[in-house]
Coordinates of C-alpha atoms and ligand atoms in Angstrom, one line a residue:
X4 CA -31.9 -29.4 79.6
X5 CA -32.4 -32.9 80.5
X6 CA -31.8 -34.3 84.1
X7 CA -28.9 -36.1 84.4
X8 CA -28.1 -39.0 87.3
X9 CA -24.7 -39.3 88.3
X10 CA -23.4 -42.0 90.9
X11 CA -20.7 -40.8 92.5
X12 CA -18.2 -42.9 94.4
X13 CA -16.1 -42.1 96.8
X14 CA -14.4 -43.7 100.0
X15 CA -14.8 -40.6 102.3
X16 CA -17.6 -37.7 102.3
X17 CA -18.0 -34.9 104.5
X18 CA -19.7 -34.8 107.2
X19 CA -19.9 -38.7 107.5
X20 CA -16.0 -39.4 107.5
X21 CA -12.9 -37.6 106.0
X22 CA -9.5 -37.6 105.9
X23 CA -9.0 -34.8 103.5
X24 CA -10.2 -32.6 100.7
X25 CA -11.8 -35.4 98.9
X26 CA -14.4 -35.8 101.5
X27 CA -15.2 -32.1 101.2
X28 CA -15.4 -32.4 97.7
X29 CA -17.5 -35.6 97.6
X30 CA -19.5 -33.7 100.2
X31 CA -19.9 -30.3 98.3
X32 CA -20.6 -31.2 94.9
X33 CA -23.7 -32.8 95.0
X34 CA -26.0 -30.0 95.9
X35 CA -23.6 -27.7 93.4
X36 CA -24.6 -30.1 91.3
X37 CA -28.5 -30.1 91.7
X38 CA -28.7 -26.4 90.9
X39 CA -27.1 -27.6 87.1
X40 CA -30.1 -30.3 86.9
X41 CA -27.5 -33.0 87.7
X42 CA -28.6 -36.0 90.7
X43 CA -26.1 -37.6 92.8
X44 CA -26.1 -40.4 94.7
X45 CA -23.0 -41.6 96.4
X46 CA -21.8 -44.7 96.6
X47 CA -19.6 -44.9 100.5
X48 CA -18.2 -47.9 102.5
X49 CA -20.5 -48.3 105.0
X50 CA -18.1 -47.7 108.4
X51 CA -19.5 -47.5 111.6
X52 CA -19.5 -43.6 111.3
X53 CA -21.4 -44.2 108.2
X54 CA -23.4 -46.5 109.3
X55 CA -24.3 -44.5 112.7
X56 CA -25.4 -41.3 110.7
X57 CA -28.1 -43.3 108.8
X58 CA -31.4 -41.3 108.9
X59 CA -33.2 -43.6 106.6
X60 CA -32.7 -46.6 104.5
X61 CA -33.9 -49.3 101.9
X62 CA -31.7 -52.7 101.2
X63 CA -31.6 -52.4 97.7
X64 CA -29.3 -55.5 97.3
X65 CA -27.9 -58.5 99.0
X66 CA -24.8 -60.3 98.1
X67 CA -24.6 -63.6 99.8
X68 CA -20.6 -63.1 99.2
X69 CA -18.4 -60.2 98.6
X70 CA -14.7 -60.7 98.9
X71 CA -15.0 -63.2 101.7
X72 CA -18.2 -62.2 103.4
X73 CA -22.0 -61.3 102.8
X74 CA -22.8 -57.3 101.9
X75 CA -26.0 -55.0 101.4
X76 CA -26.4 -52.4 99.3
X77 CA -28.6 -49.4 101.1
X78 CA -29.8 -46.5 99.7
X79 CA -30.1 -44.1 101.9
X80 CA -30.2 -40.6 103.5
X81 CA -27.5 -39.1 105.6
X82 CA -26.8 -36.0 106.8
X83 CA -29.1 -34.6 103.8
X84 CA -26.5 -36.9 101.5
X85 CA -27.9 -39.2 99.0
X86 CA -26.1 -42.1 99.0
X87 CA -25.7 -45.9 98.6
X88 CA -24.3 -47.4 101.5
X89 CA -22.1 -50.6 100.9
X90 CA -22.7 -52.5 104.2
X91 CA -19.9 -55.1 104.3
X92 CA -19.0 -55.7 107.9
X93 CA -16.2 -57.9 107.0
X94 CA -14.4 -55.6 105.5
X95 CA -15.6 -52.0 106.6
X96 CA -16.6 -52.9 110.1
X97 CA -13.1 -51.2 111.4
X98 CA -13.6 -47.8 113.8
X99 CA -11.4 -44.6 113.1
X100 CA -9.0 -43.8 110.3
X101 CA -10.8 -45.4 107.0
X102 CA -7.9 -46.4 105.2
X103 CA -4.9 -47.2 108.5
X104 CA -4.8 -49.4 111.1
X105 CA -4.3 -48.5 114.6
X106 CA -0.6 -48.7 114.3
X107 CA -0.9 -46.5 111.2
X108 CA -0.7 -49.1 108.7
X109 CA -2.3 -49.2 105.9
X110 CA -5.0 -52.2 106.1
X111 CA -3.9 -55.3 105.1
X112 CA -6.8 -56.1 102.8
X113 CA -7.1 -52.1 101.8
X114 CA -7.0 -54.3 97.3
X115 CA -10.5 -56.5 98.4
X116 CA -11.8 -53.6 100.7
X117 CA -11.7 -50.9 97.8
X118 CA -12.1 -53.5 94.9
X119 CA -15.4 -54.4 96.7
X120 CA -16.4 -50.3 96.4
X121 CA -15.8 -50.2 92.9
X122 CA -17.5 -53.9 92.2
X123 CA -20.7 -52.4 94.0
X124 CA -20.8 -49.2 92.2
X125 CA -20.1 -50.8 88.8
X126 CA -23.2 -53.4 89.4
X127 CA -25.1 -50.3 90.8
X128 CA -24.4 -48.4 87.1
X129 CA -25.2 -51.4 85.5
X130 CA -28.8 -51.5 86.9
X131 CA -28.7 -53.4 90.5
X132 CA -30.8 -51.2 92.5
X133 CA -34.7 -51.5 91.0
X134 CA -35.2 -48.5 89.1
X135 CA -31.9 -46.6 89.7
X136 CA -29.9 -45.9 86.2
X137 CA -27.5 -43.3 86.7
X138 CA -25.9 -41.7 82.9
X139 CA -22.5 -41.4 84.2
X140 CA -20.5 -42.9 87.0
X141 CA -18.2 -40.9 88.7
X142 CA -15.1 -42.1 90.7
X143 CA -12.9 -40.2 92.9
X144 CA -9.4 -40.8 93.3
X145 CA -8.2 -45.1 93.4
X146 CA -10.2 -46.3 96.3
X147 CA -12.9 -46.2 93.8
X148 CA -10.6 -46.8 90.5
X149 CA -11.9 -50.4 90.1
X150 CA -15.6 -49.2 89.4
X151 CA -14.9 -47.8 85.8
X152 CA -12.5 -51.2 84.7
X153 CA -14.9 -52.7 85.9
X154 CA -17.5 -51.3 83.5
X155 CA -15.1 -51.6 81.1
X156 CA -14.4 -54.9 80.8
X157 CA -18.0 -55.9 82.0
X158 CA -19.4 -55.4 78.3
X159 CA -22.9 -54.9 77.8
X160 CA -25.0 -51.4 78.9
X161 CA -23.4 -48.9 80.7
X162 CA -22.8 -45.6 81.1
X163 CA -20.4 -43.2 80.7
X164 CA -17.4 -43.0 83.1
X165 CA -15.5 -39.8 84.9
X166 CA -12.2 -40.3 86.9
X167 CA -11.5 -37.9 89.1
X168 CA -7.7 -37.8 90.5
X169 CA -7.2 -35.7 93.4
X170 CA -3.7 -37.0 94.6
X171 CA -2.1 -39.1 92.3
X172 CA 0.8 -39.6 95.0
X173 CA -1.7 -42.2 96.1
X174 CA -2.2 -45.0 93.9
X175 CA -3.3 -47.9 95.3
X176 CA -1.0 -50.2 94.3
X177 CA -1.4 -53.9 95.1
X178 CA 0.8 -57.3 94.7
X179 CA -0.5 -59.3 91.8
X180 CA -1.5 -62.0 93.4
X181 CA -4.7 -59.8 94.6
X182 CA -5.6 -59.5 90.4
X183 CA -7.1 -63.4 90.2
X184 CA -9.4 -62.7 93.1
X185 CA -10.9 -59.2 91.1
X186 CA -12.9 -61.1 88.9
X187 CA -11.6 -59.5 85.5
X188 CA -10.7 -61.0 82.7
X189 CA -7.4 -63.0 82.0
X190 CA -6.7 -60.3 80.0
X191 CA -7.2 -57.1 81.4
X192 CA -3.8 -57.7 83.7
X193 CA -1.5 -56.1 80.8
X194 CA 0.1 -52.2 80.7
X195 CA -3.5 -51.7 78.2
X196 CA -5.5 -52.7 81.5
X197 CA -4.9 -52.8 85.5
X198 CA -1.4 -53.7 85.5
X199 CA 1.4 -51.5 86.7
X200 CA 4.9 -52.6 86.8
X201 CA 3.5 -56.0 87.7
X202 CA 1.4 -55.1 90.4
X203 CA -2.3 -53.9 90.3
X204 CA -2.8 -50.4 90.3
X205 CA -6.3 -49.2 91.2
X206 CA -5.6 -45.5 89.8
X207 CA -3.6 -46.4 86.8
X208 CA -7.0 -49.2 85.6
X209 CA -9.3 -46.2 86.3
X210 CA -6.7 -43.5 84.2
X211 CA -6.6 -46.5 81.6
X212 CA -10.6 -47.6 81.0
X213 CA -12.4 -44.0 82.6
X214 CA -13.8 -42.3 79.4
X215 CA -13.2 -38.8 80.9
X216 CA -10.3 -38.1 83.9
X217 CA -10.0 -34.4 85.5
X218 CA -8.1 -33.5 88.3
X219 CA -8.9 -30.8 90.7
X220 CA -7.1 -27.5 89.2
X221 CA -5.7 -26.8 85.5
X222 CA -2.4 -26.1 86.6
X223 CA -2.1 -29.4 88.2
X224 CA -3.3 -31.3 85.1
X225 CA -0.6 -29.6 83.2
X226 CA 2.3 -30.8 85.5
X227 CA 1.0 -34.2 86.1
X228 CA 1.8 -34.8 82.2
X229 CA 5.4 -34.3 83.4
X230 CA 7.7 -36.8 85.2
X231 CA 8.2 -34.6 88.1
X232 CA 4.5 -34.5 89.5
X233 CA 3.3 -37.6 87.6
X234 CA 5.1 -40.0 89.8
X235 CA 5.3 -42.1 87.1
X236 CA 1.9 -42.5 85.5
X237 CA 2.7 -39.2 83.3
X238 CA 2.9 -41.9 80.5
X239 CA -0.8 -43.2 81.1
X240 CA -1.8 -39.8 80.9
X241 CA -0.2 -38.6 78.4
X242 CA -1.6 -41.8 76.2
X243 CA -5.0 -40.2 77.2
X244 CA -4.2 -37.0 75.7
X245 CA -7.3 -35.0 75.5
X246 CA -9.6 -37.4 77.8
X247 CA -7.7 -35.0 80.6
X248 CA -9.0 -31.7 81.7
X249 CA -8.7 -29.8 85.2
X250 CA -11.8 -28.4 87.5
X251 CA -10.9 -26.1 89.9
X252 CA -12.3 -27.7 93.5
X253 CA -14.9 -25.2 95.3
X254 CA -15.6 -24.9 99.1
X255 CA -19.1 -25.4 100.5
X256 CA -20.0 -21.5 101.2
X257 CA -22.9 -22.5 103.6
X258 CA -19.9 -24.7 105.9
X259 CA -17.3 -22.0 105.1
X260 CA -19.0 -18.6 105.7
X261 CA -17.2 -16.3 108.8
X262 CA -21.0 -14.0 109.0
X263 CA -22.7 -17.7 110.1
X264 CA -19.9 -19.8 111.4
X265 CA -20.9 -21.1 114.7
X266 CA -17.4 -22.2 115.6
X267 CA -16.2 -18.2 115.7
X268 CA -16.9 -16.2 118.7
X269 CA -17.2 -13.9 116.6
X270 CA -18.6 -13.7 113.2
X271 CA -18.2 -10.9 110.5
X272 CA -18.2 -10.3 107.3
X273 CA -15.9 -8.0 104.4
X274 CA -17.3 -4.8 106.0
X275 CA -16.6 -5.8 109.5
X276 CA -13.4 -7.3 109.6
X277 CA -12.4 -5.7 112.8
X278 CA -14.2 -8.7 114.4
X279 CA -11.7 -10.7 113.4
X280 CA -9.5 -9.4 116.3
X281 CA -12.0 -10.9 119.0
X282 CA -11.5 -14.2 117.3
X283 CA -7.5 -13.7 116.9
X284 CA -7.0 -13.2 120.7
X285 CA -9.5 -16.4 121.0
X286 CA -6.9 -18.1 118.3
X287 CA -4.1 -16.9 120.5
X288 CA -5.4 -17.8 123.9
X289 CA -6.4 -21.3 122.6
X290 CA -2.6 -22.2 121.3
X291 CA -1.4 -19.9 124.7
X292 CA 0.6 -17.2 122.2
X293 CA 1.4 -13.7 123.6
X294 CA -2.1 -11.2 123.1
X295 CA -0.2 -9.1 120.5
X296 CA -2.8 -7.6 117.8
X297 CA 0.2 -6.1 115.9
X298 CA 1.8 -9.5 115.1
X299 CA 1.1 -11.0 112.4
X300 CA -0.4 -14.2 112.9
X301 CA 0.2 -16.6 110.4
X302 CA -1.7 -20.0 110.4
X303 CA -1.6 -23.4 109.3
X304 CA -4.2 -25.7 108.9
X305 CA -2.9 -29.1 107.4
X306 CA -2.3 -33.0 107.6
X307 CA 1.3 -33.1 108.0
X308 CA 3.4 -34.9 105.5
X309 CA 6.3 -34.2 102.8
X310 CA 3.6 -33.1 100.2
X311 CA 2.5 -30.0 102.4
X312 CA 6.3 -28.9 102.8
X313 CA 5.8 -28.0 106.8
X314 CA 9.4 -29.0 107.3
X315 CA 10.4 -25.8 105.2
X316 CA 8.5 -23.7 108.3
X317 CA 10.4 -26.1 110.8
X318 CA 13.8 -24.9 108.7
X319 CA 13.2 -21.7 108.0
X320 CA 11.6 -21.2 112.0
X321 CA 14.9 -19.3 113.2
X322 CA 15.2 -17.2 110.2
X323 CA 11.2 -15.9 110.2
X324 CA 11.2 -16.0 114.2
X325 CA 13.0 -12.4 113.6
X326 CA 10.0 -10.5 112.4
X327 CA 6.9 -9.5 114.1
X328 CA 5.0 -13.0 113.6
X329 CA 3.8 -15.7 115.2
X330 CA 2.4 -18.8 114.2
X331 CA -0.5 -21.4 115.1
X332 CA -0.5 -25.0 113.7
X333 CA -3.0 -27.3 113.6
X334 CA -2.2 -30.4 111.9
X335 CA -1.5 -34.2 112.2
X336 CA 0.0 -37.0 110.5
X337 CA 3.7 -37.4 110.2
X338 CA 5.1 -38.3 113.5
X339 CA 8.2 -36.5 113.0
X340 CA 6.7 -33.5 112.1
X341 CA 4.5 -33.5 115.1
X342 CA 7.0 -33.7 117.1
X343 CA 8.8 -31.7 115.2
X344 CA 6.8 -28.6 115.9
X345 CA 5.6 -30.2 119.5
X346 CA 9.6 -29.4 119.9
X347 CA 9.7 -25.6 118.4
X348 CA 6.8 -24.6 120.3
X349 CA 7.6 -25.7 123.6
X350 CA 11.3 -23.9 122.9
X351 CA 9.1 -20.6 122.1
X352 CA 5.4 -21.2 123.5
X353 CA 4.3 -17.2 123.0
X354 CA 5.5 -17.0 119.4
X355 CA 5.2 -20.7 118.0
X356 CA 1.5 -22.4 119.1
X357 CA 1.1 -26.0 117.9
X358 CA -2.4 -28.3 118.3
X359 CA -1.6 -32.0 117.3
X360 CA -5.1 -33.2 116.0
X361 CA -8.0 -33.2 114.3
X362 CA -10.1 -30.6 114.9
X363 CA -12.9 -29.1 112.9
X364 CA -13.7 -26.1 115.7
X365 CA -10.3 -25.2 116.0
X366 CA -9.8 -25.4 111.9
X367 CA -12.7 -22.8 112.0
X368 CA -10.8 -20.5 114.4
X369 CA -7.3 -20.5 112.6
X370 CA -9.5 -18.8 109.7
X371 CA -11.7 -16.6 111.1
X372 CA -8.8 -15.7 113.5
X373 CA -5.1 -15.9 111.7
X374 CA -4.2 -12.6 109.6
X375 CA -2.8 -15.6 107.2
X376 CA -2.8 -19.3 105.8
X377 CA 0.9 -20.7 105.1
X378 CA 0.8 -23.5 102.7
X379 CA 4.0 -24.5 101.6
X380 CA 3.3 -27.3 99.2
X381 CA 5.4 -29.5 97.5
X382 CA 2.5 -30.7 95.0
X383 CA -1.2 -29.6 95.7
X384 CA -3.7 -30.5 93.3
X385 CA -6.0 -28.2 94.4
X386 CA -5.6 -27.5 98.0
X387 CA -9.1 -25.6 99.7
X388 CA -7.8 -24.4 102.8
X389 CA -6.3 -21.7 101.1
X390 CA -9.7 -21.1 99.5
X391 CA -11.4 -20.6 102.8
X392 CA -8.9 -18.7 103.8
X393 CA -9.7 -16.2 101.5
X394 CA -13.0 -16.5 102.2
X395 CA -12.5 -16.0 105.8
X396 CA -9.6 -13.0 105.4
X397 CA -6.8 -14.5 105.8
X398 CA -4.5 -13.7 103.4
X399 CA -2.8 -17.2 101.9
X400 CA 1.1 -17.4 101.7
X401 CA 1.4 -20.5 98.9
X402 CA 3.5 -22.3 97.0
X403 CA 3.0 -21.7 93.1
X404 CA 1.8 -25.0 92.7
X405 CA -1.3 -26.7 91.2
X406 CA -4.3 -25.4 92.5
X407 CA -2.4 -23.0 95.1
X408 CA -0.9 -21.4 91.5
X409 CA -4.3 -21.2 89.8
X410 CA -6.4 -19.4 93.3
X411 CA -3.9 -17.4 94.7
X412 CA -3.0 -13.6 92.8
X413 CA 0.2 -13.1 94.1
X414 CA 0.7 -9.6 95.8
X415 CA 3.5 -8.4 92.9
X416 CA 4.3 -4.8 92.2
X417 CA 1.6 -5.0 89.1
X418 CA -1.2 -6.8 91.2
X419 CA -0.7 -4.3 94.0
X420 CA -0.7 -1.2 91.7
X421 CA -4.0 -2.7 90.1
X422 CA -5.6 -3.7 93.6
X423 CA -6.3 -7.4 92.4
X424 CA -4.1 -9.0 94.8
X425 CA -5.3 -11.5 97.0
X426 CA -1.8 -13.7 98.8
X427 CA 1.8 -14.3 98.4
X428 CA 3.1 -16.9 96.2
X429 CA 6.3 -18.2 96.0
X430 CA 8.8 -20.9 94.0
X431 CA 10.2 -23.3 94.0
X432 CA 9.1 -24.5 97.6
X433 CA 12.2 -24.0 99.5
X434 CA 13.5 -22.6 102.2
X435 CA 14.7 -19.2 101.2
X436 CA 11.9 -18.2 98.9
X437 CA 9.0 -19.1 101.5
X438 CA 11.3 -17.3 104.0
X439 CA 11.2 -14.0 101.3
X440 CA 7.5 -14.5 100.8
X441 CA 7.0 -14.4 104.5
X442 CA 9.0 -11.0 104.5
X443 CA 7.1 -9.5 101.9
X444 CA 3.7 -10.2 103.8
X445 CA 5.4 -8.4 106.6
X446 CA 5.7 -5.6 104.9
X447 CA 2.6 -5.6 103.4
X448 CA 1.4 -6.1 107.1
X449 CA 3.2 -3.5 108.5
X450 CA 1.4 -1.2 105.6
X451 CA -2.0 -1.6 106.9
X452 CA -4.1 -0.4 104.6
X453 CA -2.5 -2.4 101.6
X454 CA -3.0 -5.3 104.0
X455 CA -7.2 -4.5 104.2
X456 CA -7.1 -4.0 100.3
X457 CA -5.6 -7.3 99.7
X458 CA -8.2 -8.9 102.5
X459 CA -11.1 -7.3 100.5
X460 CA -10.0 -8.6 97.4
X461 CA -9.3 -12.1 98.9
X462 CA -12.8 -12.2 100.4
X463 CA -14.4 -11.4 97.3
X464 CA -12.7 -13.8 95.4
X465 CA -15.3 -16.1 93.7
X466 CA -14.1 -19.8 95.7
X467 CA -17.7 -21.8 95.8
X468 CA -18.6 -24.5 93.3
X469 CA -21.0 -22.1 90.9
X470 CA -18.8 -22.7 88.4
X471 CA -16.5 -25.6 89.3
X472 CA -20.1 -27.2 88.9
X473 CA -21.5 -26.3 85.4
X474 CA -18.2 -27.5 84.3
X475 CA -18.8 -30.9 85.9
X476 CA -22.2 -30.7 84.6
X477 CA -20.8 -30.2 81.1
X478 CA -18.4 -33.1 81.1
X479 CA -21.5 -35.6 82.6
X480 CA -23.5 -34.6 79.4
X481 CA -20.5 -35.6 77.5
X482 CA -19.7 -39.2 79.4
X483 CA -23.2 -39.8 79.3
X484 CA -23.5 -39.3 75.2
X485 CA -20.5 -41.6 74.3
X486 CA -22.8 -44.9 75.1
X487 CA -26.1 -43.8 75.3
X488 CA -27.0 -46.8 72.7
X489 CA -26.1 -49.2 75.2
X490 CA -27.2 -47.5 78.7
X491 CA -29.5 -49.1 80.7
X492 CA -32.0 -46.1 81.1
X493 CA -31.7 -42.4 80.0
X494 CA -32.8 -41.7 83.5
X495 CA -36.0 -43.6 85.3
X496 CA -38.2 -39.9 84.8
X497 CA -38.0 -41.3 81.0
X498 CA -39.8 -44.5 81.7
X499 CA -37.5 -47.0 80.4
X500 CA -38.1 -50.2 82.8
X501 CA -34.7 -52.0 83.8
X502 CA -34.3 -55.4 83.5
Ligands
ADP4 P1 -5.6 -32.5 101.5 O1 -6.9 -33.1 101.0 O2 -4.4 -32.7 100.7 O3 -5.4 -32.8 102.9 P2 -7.1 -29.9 101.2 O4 -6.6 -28.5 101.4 O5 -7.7 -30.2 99.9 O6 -5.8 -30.9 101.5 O7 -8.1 -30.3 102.3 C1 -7.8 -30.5 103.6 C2 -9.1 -30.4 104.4 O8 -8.9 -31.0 105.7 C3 -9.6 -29.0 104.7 O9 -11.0 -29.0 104.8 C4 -8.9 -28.7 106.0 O10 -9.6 -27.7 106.7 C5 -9.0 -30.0 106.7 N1 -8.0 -30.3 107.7 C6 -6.7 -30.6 107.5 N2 -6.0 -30.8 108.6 C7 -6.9 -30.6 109.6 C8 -6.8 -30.7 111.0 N3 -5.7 -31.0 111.6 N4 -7.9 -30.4 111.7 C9 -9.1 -30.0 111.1 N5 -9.2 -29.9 109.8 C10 -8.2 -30.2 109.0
GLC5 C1 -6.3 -34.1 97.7 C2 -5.3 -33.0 97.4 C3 -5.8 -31.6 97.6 C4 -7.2 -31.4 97.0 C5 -8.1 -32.5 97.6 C6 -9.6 -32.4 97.1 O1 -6.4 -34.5 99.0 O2 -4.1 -33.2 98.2 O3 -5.0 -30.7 97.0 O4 -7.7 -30.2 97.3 O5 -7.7 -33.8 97.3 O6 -9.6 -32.5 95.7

């Protein structure tokens, strides 16, 4: 099969900066990808972090001014990524959080600073770096929503375009006064184009002009058709009909694998699970819980905010505080929240343990260590932490949402009779049903060999990108058909010079 190139572009990639999944995803995919005969380069603002994990690089492109200030394209190597680096100090020159303020604000000129992404990776598809063609741009999510309206209204070659949603709680939604300083034509601020309620919305042009749109699980595609998890662009997407399909997301098995993970003191794997008690009384020293082995330890790892329904644990706290549990949080965002839970665990330090932060290591330890993974979502498109959760045996306690519904096989009577198995789901996220799914896993806990059955079957559970991946691959082949008369290049191996 023939290679295909793919730029991919995305405002965050892991290891060089994330916020969430999407960095992990933007991160992942590209060497899932290679095994499928699919190369991507990434198109990423270049922040200092960016910028600072540079191991080589070409300029590829100067603009003497973009949005307000002069910009380089690099293409370059970091951290074994491919990628395009847009070096625009004016408007990605900012330390820390890529998208807030240091008050917590979203940045004042977040509409030029991701317009500016999607301008460069729309040039880039259209043939700006010598000798680079890709067959299909990718975008992820609406920080890089301009790139395929721009394509779309730019006429001439191009190639085939993918938009990928991964939250559509978030938008990007801008006053219209930012639309005369895009560069598109008159005419593409109308409901068929960029406008949204008469402001611009960078996710709603890129669900409008994108040939192709997935989102990260099929269960989540489904209910963003529906005015309840659509928040209000069901309509766009239901205009799109079959344009919309839904991937399941992968995790990166060489990042997330408890037998080589060098933030566990100890490692294991499915036959050696009884290491994982070394690293619980690591988890439990860490947060300063009581050494109990026979508790069940119950984790969380998660950005805290109304989507991942962490209020429901605050809620439901002096109900599930009864049983034999105790639970570890790592997790920032939400003030509230943080305080919130900085609040119950000071109240009950050996039962509650709470870490306020960021922290990769300590992320690592809640899976290798917790006997589960609570994720009470609201919404979750996909959701991964549950997926390395299995992979580390930790048995997941979710929400039958979007991807949470689609990964998790819910310990009924059936799935227990057959052995298959893998977490607790519940619904709808509330209160009382998270507090019954939390019972049931007692009880399965409390039967300890149904609890190593469910923990073999969760750590077998297929979660990497194998096949995530060939679908991707599958869907490029398609973008990259429906204009291959007017693409630059089928690929610079084929020898076509650009202009
Ligand atoms: P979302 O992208 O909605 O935040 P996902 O489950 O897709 O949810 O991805 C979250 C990613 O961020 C996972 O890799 C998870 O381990 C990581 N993560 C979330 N919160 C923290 C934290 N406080 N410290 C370390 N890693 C975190
Ligand atoms: C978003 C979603 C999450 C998903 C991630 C990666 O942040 O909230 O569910 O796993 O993107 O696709």
């Amino acid at each position: 099969m023939s290679r295909v190139q793919v730029l991919s572009v995305a405002s965050e990639i892991f290891p060089l900066v994330k916020t969430g999944g999407l960095a992990d995803v933007a991160g992942a995919l590209p060497a899932a990808l290679a095994r499928e005969g699919v190369a991507v380069r990434t198109l990423v603002p270049g922040y200092p972090a960016v910028l600072d994990a540079i191991e080589e690089a070409e300029a590829v492109h100067a603009f003497a001014a973009l949005f307000g200030g002069p910009a380089r394209l690099l293409a370059a190597t970091a951290a074994g990524l491919a990628v395009f680096v847009l070096d625009a100090p004016h408007l990605y020159g900012r330390a820390g959080n890529p998208y807030l303020d240091p008050h917590g604000r979203d940045w004042s000129d977040n509409g030029i600073r991701f317009a500016a992404l999607g301008l460069a990776g729309a040039r880039l598809a259209q043939g700006l770096a010598p000798g680079y063609a890709p067959d299909v741009l990718h975008a992820h999510d609406w920080q890089a929503g301009l790139a395929p309206a721009y394509l779309h209204y730019s006429g001439g070659a191009r190639p085939g375009t993918l938009a990928t949603i991964h939250n559509i709680a978030f938008q990007g939604l801008f006053r219209a006064d930012l639309f005369p300083l895009l560069g598109l034509p008159e005419a593409a601020f109308a409901m068929e184009g960029v406008e949204f309620f008469g402001r611009v919305g960078f996710l709603k042009a890129a669900l409008h002009t994108a040939d192709r749109i997935t989102t990260v699980s099929p269960t989540y595609a489904e209910e963003i058709l529906t005015p309840e998890f659509g928040m209000g662009l069901e309509g766009v997407l239901q205009a799109r009909g079959g344009a919309v399909s839904g991937i399941l997301n992968g995790i990166d098995e060489a990042v997330w694998n408890p037998d080589t993970d060098p933030h566990l003191p100890f490692r294991y794997d499915a036959r050696r699970t009884i290491s994982r008690r070394g690293n619980k009384r690591a988890l439990q020293r860490r947060l300063a819980l009581a050494e109990q082995q026979d508790a069940l330890l119950v984790g969380v790892v998660s950005r805290l905010s109304w989507q991942k329904g962490l209020d429901l644990v605050l809620e439901a706290w002096p109900e599930i505080r009864m049983g034999n549990l105790q639970l570890a949080v790592v997790g920032a965002g939400d003030r509230g929240l943080e305080r919130a839970f900085e609040a119950t665990a000071a109240a009950e330090p050996k039962r509650i343990g709470v870490f306020i932060g960021y922290d990769e290591a300590l992320a690592h330890l809640v899976q290798g260590g917790a006997d589960a993974l609570l994720v009470p979502s609201r919404f979750e498109p996909c959701g991964l932490t549950q997926l390395c959760a299995m992979r580390y045996g930790a048995l997941p306690i979710v929400s039958r949402v979007g991807g949470l519904a689609d990964t998790v096989v819910d310990a009924n009577a059936m799935a227990l009779a057959a052995g298959v198995a893998t977490g607790f789901q519940f619904a709808p996220a509330e209160r009382a049903p998270l507090e019954r799914a939390l019972r049931r896993a007692l009880s399965v806990w409390e039967d300890g060999e149904a609890w190593r059955r469910m923990q073999r079957n969760a750590m077998a559970a297929p979660v990497g990108w194998e096949r995530p991946a060939e679908r991707y691959a599958a869907l490029y082949r398609e973008a990259a058909g429906l204009h291959r008369g007017s693409t630059l290049a089928g690929g610079p191996e084929e020898g076509v010079e650009l202009e």
